[in-house]
């Protein structure tokens, strides 16, 4: 069931008046009002300000900020500030900083740099948050608590190493079980004492860099990733519980980062009241990929989410920080709402004077003027959202297709040494997602232990890791009439990255009705051909499974190389259902042909029959449907005929004629109309 803790669409974002003299605050209040801003996220990086020393707190300035915003009836998102530690803390307790993938203990600096298992850090964070909660929780303007900020980055210090051993004991019980899980006979890694186990960074079994980690022992690294995700989650829970101990009804979140690899967000979301995330597409990020990330964030709790951050215009930290074109921010915001957001918040409201984010876009630029293009676009959106009121809040995004997403699989797939360095989890899923996006078929992103029975089709490309119970769950789903699609690099390993013996795709072999005897890897300049039974041909590449049919029928065969004529794409009947297996990476046309068949078999229907390159999405609430019609194509497009004459809620005009690039329309209908 969809639900929302808000009474209006929060419109605002990160606000740092602490960086500015008081006269600027007055200007802010006037300008925010003009921009239709009704919410502010405060205190994100103010720990050094509100706790000037180990012995003292000083909330005087924060009191003033909270008072000012309360007086003006803002919905306040109160952050806990623990994303950046004060310098005095690091000086006095150097062990609070993290040790990175290269084994270097960090000094004071930057942010997001604490050791999650440092008891000193934990004590300071908890005490601070208790103080904040006692002081502010009773303020009715505080609608949401924002714990820390964008949790990320692991730690490989000795404290974490010790905590890892404790975590392992709890998971495995005995050292024998650990040795077995990690297959430590390989390269003579057998452990005889728990203390021999070390953190897998570049000084030990890890390889690569912090942001592109590789490993000699995926079993060890996978467990370490799980351990770090859990450790940071404990940090979050520590703060959450501190707030709860004062205010049992508080709404608590932390801002996530889409397909960020480091944390198992499905596990995290269970501990969060509402999911929030920060959306920073690059100038060349496909809109379908952004849509997929939104759907993932909605899928974490299967509920509407908060857009905690986006930039009104440019970023500063990407390679090329292009401006958002006129109308682009508005269109991006409606795309976000279309996929399940109940808030639109910016980083940030006023552009900072110094520090590395001074070129980061903001509602108010360095000119301080309301006469900027960006300000005016923000004000237009603010007025539109205000006129929508709360009628859309909590609306659901019904979907008949589920794409499986799993962080364990993400880690393991990208740790593999071979068969190709070009295997990227997000990219693989996106190829499938894009088809549904273009066909106007709504998609849910679903965890591997989710409820498959809700869906007519389950899409599971590169389901490399098949953990205990997963094959059985998929078999039950298909047996009962479900349609499944999977393919190369699926069913290969168990939860510890040890191969399921007996032939690929391991536990999925019976279900798929194929045996993949070998996997060929193709370099970017190489390709093969998919020959379909009807004579059509498409290119394929990346990997080519050499398949034997074991009950399945071939839909397409390879056209070239020594495996020419052997099956490449297959279809198998299993119980009342059907399983498609795609043995290579088809080009877009080839994948489209396969997924057309899948959609037909599964009886999956697009939101509308009319062909259009516009993005179409639909949310439903209380017997009403909200149809989003977005032109993200870059060129004018005719308005879909099926909406002709209906009213666009955003402008009050009738739908018709053409949509200019970045035009966004919103049509309300009675459910089932
Ligand atoms: C992240 C952080 C913000 C800010 C923005 C800049 O999302 O949460 O504090 O640094 O990036 O894009
Ligand atoms: Zn540590």
Coordinates of C-alpha atoms in Angstrom, one line a residue, residues 58-662:
X58 CA 26.0 25.4 21.1
X59 CA 22.6 25.4 19.5
X60 CA 22.0 29.1 19.5
X61 CA 22.4 29.6 15.8
X62 CA 20.5 26.4 14.9
X63 CA 17.7 27.6 17.3
X64 CA 17.5 30.8 15.3
X65 CA 17.3 28.9 12.0
X66 CA 14.7 26.6 13.3
X67 CA 12.7 29.5 14.7
X68 CA 12.9 31.5 11.5
X69 CA 11.7 28.5 9.4
X70 CA 9.0 27.6 11.9
X71 CA 7.7 31.1 12.0
X72 CA 7.4 31.1 8.2
X73 CA 5.7 27.7 8.2
X74 CA 8.3 25.7 6.4
X75 CA 8.4 21.9 6.5
X76 CA 11.8 21.3 8.1
X77 CA 13.9 18.3 7.2
X78 CA 16.4 18.2 10.1
X79 CA 19.7 16.5 9.5
X80 CA 21.9 15.2 12.2
X81 CA 25.2 16.5 11.0
X82 CA 27.2 13.4 11.5
X83 CA 28.3 13.1 7.9
X84 CA 31.4 15.3 8.7
X85 CA 33.3 15.1 11.9
X86 CA 34.6 18.2 13.7
X87 CA 38.4 18.7 13.6
X88 CA 38.8 18.7 17.4
X89 CA 37.4 15.1 17.4
X90 CA 40.0 13.8 14.9
X91 CA 42.8 15.6 16.7
X92 CA 41.9 14.1 20.1
X93 CA 40.8 10.7 18.8
X94 CA 42.7 9.9 15.6
X95 CA 41.1 6.5 15.4
X96 CA 37.7 8.0 14.4
X97 CA 38.8 8.4 10.8
X98 CA 38.6 5.6 8.3
X99 CA 41.4 3.6 6.7
X100 CA 40.9 3.4 3.0
X101 CA 41.3 0.7 0.4
X102 CA 45.0 1.5 0.0
X103 CA 45.5 1.1 3.8
X104 CA 46.0 4.7 4.6
X105 CA 44.6 6.1 7.8
X106 CA 42.9 9.4 6.9
X107 CA 43.6 12.7 8.7
X108 CA 41.0 15.3 9.4
X109 CA 39.4 16.5 6.1
X110 CA 36.6 16.1 3.6
X111 CA 33.5 14.4 4.9
X112 CA 32.1 10.9 5.1
X113 CA 35.4 9.8 6.6
X114 CA 34.6 8.1 9.8
X115 CA 35.3 4.5 10.9
X116 CA 31.9 2.9 11.3
X117 CA 33.1 0.6 14.1
X118 CA 34.8 3.3 16.1
X119 CA 33.2 3.3 19.5
X120 CA 34.3 6.9 20.0
X121 CA 32.6 8.0 16.8
X122 CA 29.5 6.1 17.8
X123 CA 29.4 7.6 21.2
X124 CA 29.8 11.2 19.9
X125 CA 27.2 10.7 17.2
X126 CA 24.7 9.2 19.6
X127 CA 25.1 11.9 22.2
X128 CA 24.8 14.6 19.6
X129 CA 21.7 13.2 18.1
X130 CA 20.1 12.7 21.5
X131 CA 20.7 16.4 22.2
X132 CA 19.2 17.4 18.9
X133 CA 16.2 15.2 19.4
X134 CA 15.5 16.4 23.0
X135 CA 15.8 20.0 21.7
X136 CA 13.8 19.9 18.5
X137 CA 11.7 16.8 18.3
X138 CA 8.6 18.5 19.7
X139 CA 8.6 21.1 17.0
X140 CA 5.7 20.3 14.7
X141 CA 7.4 21.9 11.7
X142 CA 10.0 19.2 11.7
X143 CA 8.4 16.7 9.3
X144 CA 11.4 14.4 8.7
X145 CA 14.8 13.6 10.2
X146 CA 17.7 13.2 7.8
X147 CA 20.4 11.0 9.4
X148 CA 24.0 11.7 8.4
X149 CA 24.4 12.2 4.6
X150 CA 25.0 9.8 1.7
X151 CA 26.6 7.0 3.8
X152 CA 29.4 5.6 1.7
X153 CA 33.0 4.4 1.8
X154 CA 34.3 1.5 3.8
X155 CA 37.0 1.2 6.4
X156 CA 39.8 -1.3 6.6
X157 CA 41.3 -0.4 10.0
X158 CA 42.2 -2.8 12.8
X159 CA 39.0 -2.0 14.7
X160 CA 37.0 -3.0 11.6
X161 CA 39.1 -6.1 11.1
X162 CA 38.3 -7.2 14.6
X163 CA 34.6 -6.4 14.2
X164 CA 34.7 -8.4 10.9
X165 CA 35.9 -11.5 12.7
X166 CA 33.1 -11.1 15.2
X167 CA 30.6 -10.7 12.3
X168 CA 32.1 -13.9 10.6
X169 CA 31.8 -15.9 13.8
X170 CA 28.1 -14.9 14.0
X171 CA 27.5 -15.8 10.4
X172 CA 29.5 -19.1 10.1
X173 CA 30.0 -20.3 13.7
X174 CA 33.2 -22.2 13.0
X175 CA 36.5 -21.4 11.2
X176 CA 36.0 -24.6 9.2
X177 CA 32.8 -23.2 7.8
X178 CA 34.6 -20.0 6.9
X179 CA 37.4 -21.9 5.1
X180 CA 34.9 -23.8 3.2
X181 CA 32.8 -20.9 2.2
X182 CA 35.8 -19.0 1.0
X183 CA 37.4 -22.1 -0.7
X184 CA 40.6 -21.2 1.0
X185 CA 42.5 -24.2 -0.3
X186 CA 43.0 -22.0 -3.4
X187 CA 46.4 -20.3 -3.1
X188 CA 46.9 -21.8 0.3
X189 CA 44.7 -19.5 2.3
X190 CA 43.6 -21.9 5.0
X191 CA 43.0 -20.0 8.3
X192 CA 43.8 -21.8 11.6
X193 CA 42.9 -18.9 13.9
X194 CA 40.3 -16.1 13.6
X195 CA 43.0 -13.5 14.1
X196 CA 44.7 -14.5 10.9
X197 CA 41.8 -13.1 8.9
X198 CA 42.4 -9.6 7.6
X199 CA 40.4 -7.0 5.8
X200 CA 40.6 -7.4 2.0
X201 CA 42.1 -4.1 0.7
X202 CA 45.0 -3.4 -1.5
X203 CA 47.4 -4.6 1.2
X204 CA 45.9 -8.1 1.2
X205 CA 43.4 -9.8 -1.2
X206 CA 41.8 -6.7 -2.6
X207 CA 43.0 -5.2 -5.8
X208 CA 42.1 -2.2 -7.9
X209 CA 40.8 1.1 -6.4
X210 CA 38.3 2.2 -3.8
X211 CA 35.7 2.8 -6.5
X212 CA 36.6 -0.1 -8.7
X213 CA 37.4 -2.9 -6.3
X214 CA 38.6 -6.2 -7.5
X215 CA 39.7 -9.2 -5.5
X216 CA 41.7 -12.4 -5.4
X217 CA 39.0 -13.9 -3.2
X218 CA 35.5 -12.9 -4.0
X219 CA 34.2 -14.9 -1.1
X220 CA 36.2 -12.8 1.4
X221 CA 35.5 -9.5 -0.4
X222 CA 31.8 -10.2 -0.6
X223 CA 31.5 -10.9 3.1
X224 CA 33.5 -7.8 3.8
X225 CA 31.1 -5.7 1.6
X226 CA 28.2 -7.2 3.5
X227 CA 29.9 -6.5 6.8
X228 CA 30.6 -2.8 5.8
X229 CA 27.1 -2.3 4.6
X230 CA 25.9 -3.7 7.9
X231 CA 28.4 -1.6 9.9
X232 CA 27.2 1.6 8.4
X233 CA 23.6 0.5 8.8
X234 CA 24.3 0.1 12.5
X235 CA 25.5 3.7 12.5
X236 CA 22.2 4.7 11.0
X237 CA 20.2 2.6 13.4
X238 CA 22.2 4.1 16.3
X239 CA 21.1 7.6 15.4
X240 CA 17.6 6.5 14.4
X241 CA 17.0 4.8 17.7
X242 CA 18.4 7.9 19.6
X243 CA 15.8 10.0 17.8
X244 CA 13.1 7.4 18.4
X245 CA 13.9 7.2 22.1
X246 CA 12.7 10.8 22.4
X247 CA 10.1 10.9 19.6
X248 CA 8.6 7.5 18.8
X249 CA 6.6 8.9 15.9
X250 CA 9.5 10.7 14.1
X251 CA 9.8 10.1 10.3
X252 CA 13.4 9.1 9.7
X253 CA 15.4 8.7 6.6
X254 CA 18.9 9.0 5.2
X255 CA 19.7 10.0 1.6
X256 CA 20.6 7.2 -0.7
X257 CA 22.3 7.3 -4.1
X258 CA 20.4 5.2 -6.6
X259 CA 22.4 2.3 -7.8
X260 CA 25.4 3.2 -5.6
X261 CA 27.2 -0.1 -5.2
X262 CA 28.6 0.1 -1.6
X263 CA 25.4 -0.6 0.4
X264 CA 22.7 -3.2 0.3
X265 CA 19.9 -0.7 0.0
X266 CA 17.1 -3.3 0.2
X267 CA 18.4 -4.2 3.6
X268 CA 18.8 -0.6 4.6
X269 CA 15.3 0.4 3.5
X270 CA 13.8 -2.0 6.0
X271 CA 15.2 0.3 8.7
X272 CA 14.0 3.5 7.1
X273 CA 10.6 5.1 7.4
X274 CA 10.8 6.5 3.9
X275 CA 13.4 6.2 1.2
X276 CA 15.1 9.4 0.0
X277 CA 17.7 9.7 -2.7
X278 CA 19.9 12.2 -4.6
X279 CA 19.5 12.2 -8.3
X280 CA 22.5 13.6 -10.3
X281 CA 22.3 12.4 -13.9
X282 CA 25.2 13.5 -16.1
X283 CA 24.6 15.5 -19.3
X284 CA 24.6 12.2 -21.3
X285 CA 22.8 9.9 -18.8
X286 CA 19.9 8.3 -20.7
X287 CA 16.5 9.3 -19.3
X288 CA 15.6 5.7 -19.2
X289 CA 18.5 5.0 -16.8
X290 CA 17.3 7.8 -14.5
X291 CA 13.8 6.3 -14.7
X292 CA 15.2 2.9 -13.7
X293 CA 17.1 4.4 -10.7
X294 CA 13.9 6.1 -9.5
X295 CA 12.0 2.8 -9.9
X296 CA 14.7 1.1 -7.8
X297 CA 14.4 3.7 -5.1
X298 CA 10.6 3.2 -5.1
X299 CA 11.1 -0.6 -5.1
X300 CA 13.2 -0.6 -2.0
X301 CA 10.1 -0.2 0.2
X302 CA 7.6 -0.5 -2.6
X303 CA 6.4 2.9 -1.6
X304 CA 6.7 6.5 -2.8
X305 CA 10.1 8.2 -2.0
X306 CA 11.6 11.6 -1.4
X307 CA 13.8 13.2 -4.0
X308 CA 16.2 14.6 -1.4
X309 CA 18.6 16.3 -3.8
X310 CA 18.9 17.3 -7.4
X311 CA 20.6 20.4 -8.8
X312 CA 18.5 23.2 -10.2
X313 CA 21.0 23.5 -12.9
X314 CA 24.7 22.4 -13.1
X315 CA 26.8 20.2 -10.9
X316 CA 30.4 20.9 -10.0
X317 CA 31.8 17.4 -9.5
X318 CA 31.3 15.7 -12.9
X319 CA 33.7 15.9 -15.7
X320 CA 31.6 18.3 -17.8
X321 CA 29.0 20.2 -15.8
X322 CA 26.7 21.3 -18.5
X323 CA 23.7 23.6 -17.7
X324 CA 20.3 22.2 -17.6
X325 CA 18.6 23.5 -20.7
X326 CA 15.5 25.7 -20.3
X327 CA 12.7 23.4 -19.1
X328 CA 15.0 20.5 -18.3
X329 CA 14.9 20.8 -14.5
X330 CA 11.1 21.0 -14.6
X331 CA 10.9 18.0 -16.9
X332 CA 13.3 16.1 -14.7
X333 CA 11.3 16.9 -11.6
X334 CA 8.1 15.6 -13.2
X335 CA 9.8 12.5 -14.3
X336 CA 10.8 12.0 -10.7
X337 CA 7.3 12.5 -9.5
X338 CA 6.0 10.2 -12.3
X339 CA 8.2 7.4 -10.9
X340 CA 7.0 7.8 -7.3
X341 CA 8.5 10.9 -5.7
X342 CA 6.4 12.8 -3.2
X343 CA 9.0 15.6 -2.7
X344 CA 11.3 17.7 -5.0
X345 CA 14.3 19.0 -3.1
X346 CA 17.4 20.7 -4.3
X347 CA 21.0 20.8 -3.5
X348 CA 21.1 23.6 -2.8
X349 CA 19.0 26.7 -2.1
X350 CA 21.8 29.2 -2.1
X351 CA 25.1 28.8 -3.9
X352 CA 28.1 28.7 -1.5
X353 CA 30.9 31.3 -1.6
X354 CA 33.8 29.0 -1.0
X355 CA 34.8 25.3 -1.0
X356 CA 34.6 22.8 -3.8
X357 CA 30.9 23.3 -4.4
X358 CA 31.0 27.0 -5.3
X359 CA 30.2 26.2 -8.9
X360 CA 27.4 23.9 -7.9
X361 CA 24.0 25.1 -9.1
X362 CA 21.5 26.5 -6.6
X363 CA 18.1 28.2 -6.6
X364 CA 19.9 31.5 -5.7
X365 CA 23.1 32.1 -7.6
X366 CA 26.1 34.2 -6.6
X367 CA 24.4 37.2 -8.2
X368 CA 21.8 36.9 -5.4
X369 CA 19.2 37.9 -7.9
X370 CA 15.7 36.6 -8.6
X371 CA 16.0 37.7 -12.2
X372 CA 18.0 34.6 -13.3
X373 CA 16.7 31.9 -15.6
X374 CA 17.3 29.3 -13.0
X375 CA 15.4 31.1 -10.3
X376 CA 12.5 31.8 -12.5
X377 CA 12.3 28.1 -13.6
X378 CA 12.4 27.1 -9.9
X379 CA 9.6 29.6 -9.1
X380 CA 7.4 28.3 -12.0
X381 CA 7.8 24.8 -10.7
X382 CA 7.1 25.9 -7.1
X383 CA 3.8 27.5 -8.2
X384 CA 2.8 24.4 -10.1
X385 CA 3.5 22.1 -7.3
X386 CA 1.7 24.4 -4.9
X387 CA -1.4 24.3 -7.1
X388 CA -1.2 20.5 -7.1
X389 CA -1.5 20.5 -3.4
X390 CA -1.5 17.1 -1.8
X391 CA -3.8 15.2 -4.1
X392 CA -1.0 13.1 -5.7
X393 CA 0.8 12.3 -2.5
X394 CA 1.2 8.6 -1.7
X395 CA 0.0 7.5 -5.2
X396 CA 1.1 4.1 -6.3
X397 CA 2.9 3.0 -9.5
X398 CA 1.2 -0.2 -10.6
X399 CA 3.4 -2.5 -12.6
X400 CA 3.1 -6.0 -14.2
X401 CA 6.8 -6.5 -14.9
X402 CA 9.5 -7.0 -12.2
X403 CA 13.2 -6.6 -12.9
X404 CA 15.3 -8.4 -10.2
X405 CA 18.0 -6.3 -8.5
X406 CA 20.3 -7.6 -5.9
X407 CA 23.4 -6.0 -4.3
X408 CA 25.1 -9.4 -3.6
X409 CA 24.8 -10.1 -7.2
X410 CA 26.0 -6.6 -8.2
X411 CA 29.2 -7.1 -6.1
X412 CA 29.9 -10.7 -7.1
X413 CA 29.3 -10.1 -10.9
X414 CA 31.7 -7.1 -10.9
X415 CA 34.3 -8.9 -8.8
X416 CA 34.6 -11.8 -11.3
X417 CA 38.0 -12.2 -13.0
X418 CA 36.8 -13.1 -16.4
X419 CA 35.1 -13.8 -18.8
X420 CA 34.9 -10.1 -19.7
X421 CA 35.9 -6.8 -18.1
X422 CA 32.9 -5.1 -19.8
X423 CA 30.3 -6.8 -17.7
X424 CA 28.5 -4.0 -15.7
X425 CA 25.5 -4.9 -13.7
X426 CA 23.6 -1.6 -14.0
X427 CA 24.3 -1.5 -17.7
X428 CA 23.0 -5.0 -18.3
X429 CA 19.8 -4.4 -16.4
X430 CA 19.3 -1.0 -18.1
X431 CA 19.3 -2.7 -21.6
X432 CA 16.2 -4.6 -20.5
X433 CA 14.7 -1.7 -18.6
X434 CA 15.0 0.5 -21.7
X435 CA 12.8 -1.7 -23.8
X436 CA 9.9 -1.5 -21.2
X437 CA 10.5 2.2 -20.8
X438 CA 10.1 2.8 -24.6
X439 CA 7.1 0.5 -24.8
X440 CA 5.4 2.4 -21.9
X441 CA 5.3 -0.7 -19.8
X442 CA 5.7 0.2 -16.1
X443 CA 8.4 -1.8 -14.2
X444 CA 9.1 -2.5 -10.6
X445 CA 12.6 -3.2 -9.4
X446 CA 12.2 -6.2 -7.2
X447 CA 14.5 -7.9 -4.6
X448 CA 15.5 -11.5 -5.2
X449 CA 13.5 -12.6 -2.2
X450 CA 10.5 -10.5 -3.3
X451 CA 6.9 -11.6 -4.0
X452 CA 7.2 -12.6 -7.7
X453 CA 3.6 -13.8 -7.9
X454 CA 2.4 -10.2 -8.3
X455 CA 4.0 -10.0 -11.7
X456 CA 3.2 -11.3 -15.1
X457 CA 6.9 -11.3 -16.1
X458 CA 10.1 -11.5 -14.1
X459 CA 13.2 -10.2 -15.8
X460 CA 16.5 -11.5 -14.4
X461 CA 19.5 -10.8 -16.7
X462 CA 22.9 -11.7 -15.3
X463 CA 21.5 -13.5 -12.3
X464 CA 25.0 -14.6 -11.6
X465 CA 24.5 -15.4 -7.9
X466 CA 21.7 -17.8 -7.1
X467 CA 21.5 -18.0 -3.4
X468 CA 19.7 -20.7 -1.4
X469 CA 16.0 -21.0 -2.1
X470 CA 16.1 -18.7 -5.1
X471 CA 15.9 -21.3 -7.8
X472 CA 13.0 -23.0 -6.0
X473 CA 11.2 -19.6 -5.8
X474 CA 11.6 -19.0 -9.5
X475 CA 10.5 -22.5 -10.3
X476 CA 7.3 -22.1 -8.3
X477 CA 6.7 -18.7 -10.0
X478 CA 7.0 -20.2 -13.5
X479 CA 5.2 -23.4 -12.6
X480 CA 2.2 -21.4 -11.6
X481 CA 2.1 -19.6 -14.9
X482 CA 4.7 -16.9 -14.6
X483 CA 7.0 -15.8 -17.5
X484 CA 10.7 -15.5 -16.7
X485 CA 13.6 -14.2 -18.8
X486 CA 17.2 -14.7 -17.9
X487 CA 20.4 -15.5 -19.8
X488 CA 24.2 -15.6 -19.9
X489 CA 26.1 -15.3 -16.6
X490 CA 23.1 -16.6 -14.6
X491 CA 22.9 -19.4 -12.1
X492 CA 26.7 -19.6 -11.9
X493 CA 27.7 -19.2 -8.2
X494 CA 26.3 -19.5 -4.7
X495 CA 26.3 -16.8 -2.0
X496 CA 30.1 -17.2 -1.5
X497 CA 30.9 -17.0 -5.2
X498 CA 31.6 -20.7 -5.4
X499 CA 30.4 -22.3 -8.6
X500 CA 27.2 -24.4 -8.6
X501 CA 28.8 -27.6 -10.1
X502 CA 27.2 -29.8 -12.8
X503 CA 27.0 -27.3 -15.7
X504 CA 25.8 -23.7 -16.2
X505 CA 23.2 -22.2 -15.4
X506 CA 23.5 -24.4 -12.4
X507 CA 20.3 -24.5 -10.3
X508 CA 18.4 -22.7 -13.2
X509 CA 19.3 -25.4 -15.7
X510 CA 16.1 -27.4 -15.3
X511 CA 14.0 -24.3 -15.4
X512 CA 15.7 -22.9 -18.5
X513 CA 15.9 -26.3 -20.3
X514 CA 19.5 -25.5 -21.5
X515 CA 23.0 -26.3 -20.6
X516 CA 25.7 -23.7 -21.3
X517 CA 28.8 -25.7 -21.9
X518 CA 31.2 -22.8 -22.6
X519 CA 31.2 -19.0 -22.5
X520 CA 33.0 -17.1 -25.2
X521 CA 34.0 -13.5 -24.6
X522 CA 34.0 -11.1 -27.5
X523 CA 36.1 -7.9 -27.5
X524 CA 34.3 -4.6 -28.3
X525 CA 35.4 -4.8 -32.0
X526 CA 34.0 -8.4 -32.3
X527 CA 30.5 -9.6 -32.7
X528 CA 28.4 -12.5 -33.8
X529 CA 24.9 -12.8 -35.4
X530 CA 21.6 -13.9 -34.0
X531 CA 19.6 -15.7 -36.7
X532 CA 15.9 -16.0 -35.8
X533 CA 13.7 -18.7 -37.2
X534 CA 11.8 -16.1 -39.3
X535 CA 15.0 -15.2 -41.1
X536 CA 15.6 -11.9 -39.3
X537 CA 19.2 -11.2 -38.1
X538 CA 20.7 -9.0 -35.4
X539 CA 24.2 -8.5 -34.1
X540 CA 25.2 -9.8 -30.7
X541 CA 28.3 -9.6 -28.6
X542 CA 30.0 -9.3 -25.2
X543 CA 29.5 -13.0 -24.3
X544 CA 28.3 -16.0 -26.3
X545 CA 27.1 -19.0 -24.3
X546 CA 27.5 -22.2 -26.2
X547 CA 24.2 -23.9 -25.5
X548 CA 22.7 -27.4 -25.6
X549 CA 18.9 -27.7 -25.6
X550 CA 17.6 -29.8 -22.8
X551 CA 13.9 -29.4 -23.4
X552 CA 13.9 -25.8 -24.6
X553 CA 13.4 -24.8 -28.2
X554 CA 15.8 -22.5 -30.1
X555 CA 14.4 -19.1 -31.1
X556 CA 17.6 -17.9 -32.6
X557 CA 21.0 -19.5 -33.5
X558 CA 24.4 -18.0 -33.9
X559 CA 25.4 -17.0 -37.4
X560 CA 29.1 -17.1 -37.2
X561 CA 32.2 -18.7 -35.7
X562 CA 32.7 -22.4 -34.8
X563 CA 29.4 -22.4 -32.9
X564 CA 27.4 -21.1 -35.9
X565 CA 24.1 -22.9 -36.1
X566 CA 23.9 -23.6 -32.4
X567 CA 21.2 -22.1 -30.2
X568 CA 21.7 -18.6 -28.8
X569 CA 18.2 -17.7 -27.6
X570 CA 15.8 -20.2 -26.3
X571 CA 12.3 -20.7 -24.9
X572 CA 11.2 -23.4 -22.5
X573 CA 7.8 -24.4 -21.1
X574 CA 7.9 -25.2 -17.4
X575 CA 4.7 -26.1 -15.6
X576 CA 2.1 -23.5 -16.7
X577 CA 4.8 -20.9 -17.5
X578 CA 7.6 -20.0 -19.9
X579 CA 11.3 -19.3 -19.6
X580 CA 13.3 -17.3 -22.1
X581 CA 17.1 -17.7 -22.0
X582 CA 19.3 -15.1 -23.9
X583 CA 22.8 -16.6 -24.4
X584 CA 24.4 -13.5 -25.7
X585 CA 24.0 -9.7 -25.6
X586 CA 21.8 -8.8 -28.6
X587 CA 21.8 -5.3 -30.1
X588 CA 18.7 -3.2 -29.3
X589 CA 16.7 -4.5 -32.2
X590 CA 17.4 -8.1 -31.3
X591 CA 16.6 -7.7 -27.7
X592 CA 13.4 -5.9 -28.7
X593 CA 12.3 -8.8 -30.8
X594 CA 12.9 -11.2 -27.9
X595 CA 11.1 -9.0 -25.4
X596 CA 8.2 -8.4 -27.8
X597 CA 7.6 -12.2 -27.6
X598 CA 8.0 -12.2 -23.8
X599 CA 5.4 -9.4 -23.4
X600 CA 3.0 -11.3 -25.6
X601 CA 3.5 -14.6 -23.8
X602 CA 3.1 -12.9 -20.4
X603 CA 0.1 -10.8 -21.5
X604 CA 1.9 -7.7 -20.4
X605 CA 0.1 -4.6 -21.7
X606 CA 1.6 -1.1 -22.4
X607 CA -0.1 1.8 -20.7
X608 CA -1.3 2.9 -24.1
X609 CA -1.3 1.3 -27.6
X610 CA -0.5 4.5 -29.5
X611 CA 3.2 4.6 -30.5
X612 CA 5.1 7.6 -29.2
X613 CA 8.6 8.4 -28.2
X614 CA 7.3 10.5 -25.3
X615 CA 7.7 9.1 -21.8
X616 CA 4.4 8.0 -20.4
X617 CA 3.8 7.1 -16.7
X618 CA 0.8 6.6 -14.5
X619 CA 0.3 6.9 -10.8
X620 CA -2.9 6.0 -9.0
X621 CA -4.5 7.0 -5.8
X622 CA -8.0 6.9 -4.3
X623 CA -9.7 6.0 -7.6
X624 CA -7.8 8.7 -9.6
X625 CA -5.1 8.2 -12.2
X626 CA -2.4 10.7 -12.9
X627 CA -0.9 10.4 -16.3
X628 CA 2.5 12.0 -17.0
X629 CA 3.4 12.8 -20.6
X630 CA 7.0 14.0 -20.9
X631 CA 8.9 15.0 -23.9
X632 CA 12.5 14.0 -23.1
X633 CA 13.4 13.3 -26.8
X634 CA 15.1 16.7 -27.6
X635 CA 12.7 17.4 -30.6
X636 CA 9.1 18.4 -30.9
X637 CA 6.6 15.5 -30.7
X638 CA 2.9 15.3 -31.4
X639 CA 0.7 15.0 -28.3
X640 CA -0.7 11.5 -28.0
X641 CA -4.2 11.4 -29.6
X642 CA -5.7 9.4 -26.7
X643 CA -5.2 12.5 -24.4
X644 CA -6.5 15.1 -27.0
X645 CA -8.8 17.6 -25.4
X646 CA -8.1 16.6 -21.8
X647 CA -6.8 19.2 -19.4
X648 CA -3.2 19.5 -18.5
X649 CA -3.3 20.1 -14.8
X650 CA 0.0 22.0 -14.8
X651 CA -1.0 24.7 -17.2
X652 CA -4.8 24.4 -17.3
X653 CA -4.7 24.1 -21.1
X654 CA -6.1 21.4 -23.3
X655 CA -3.8 18.6 -24.6
X656 CA -3.2 18.8 -28.3
X657 CA -0.8 19.9 -31.0
X658 CA 2.9 19.3 -30.3
X659 CA 5.0 19.0 -27.2
X660 CA 8.2 21.0 -27.3
X661 CA 11.4 19.5 -25.9
X662 CA 11.1 19.2 -22.1

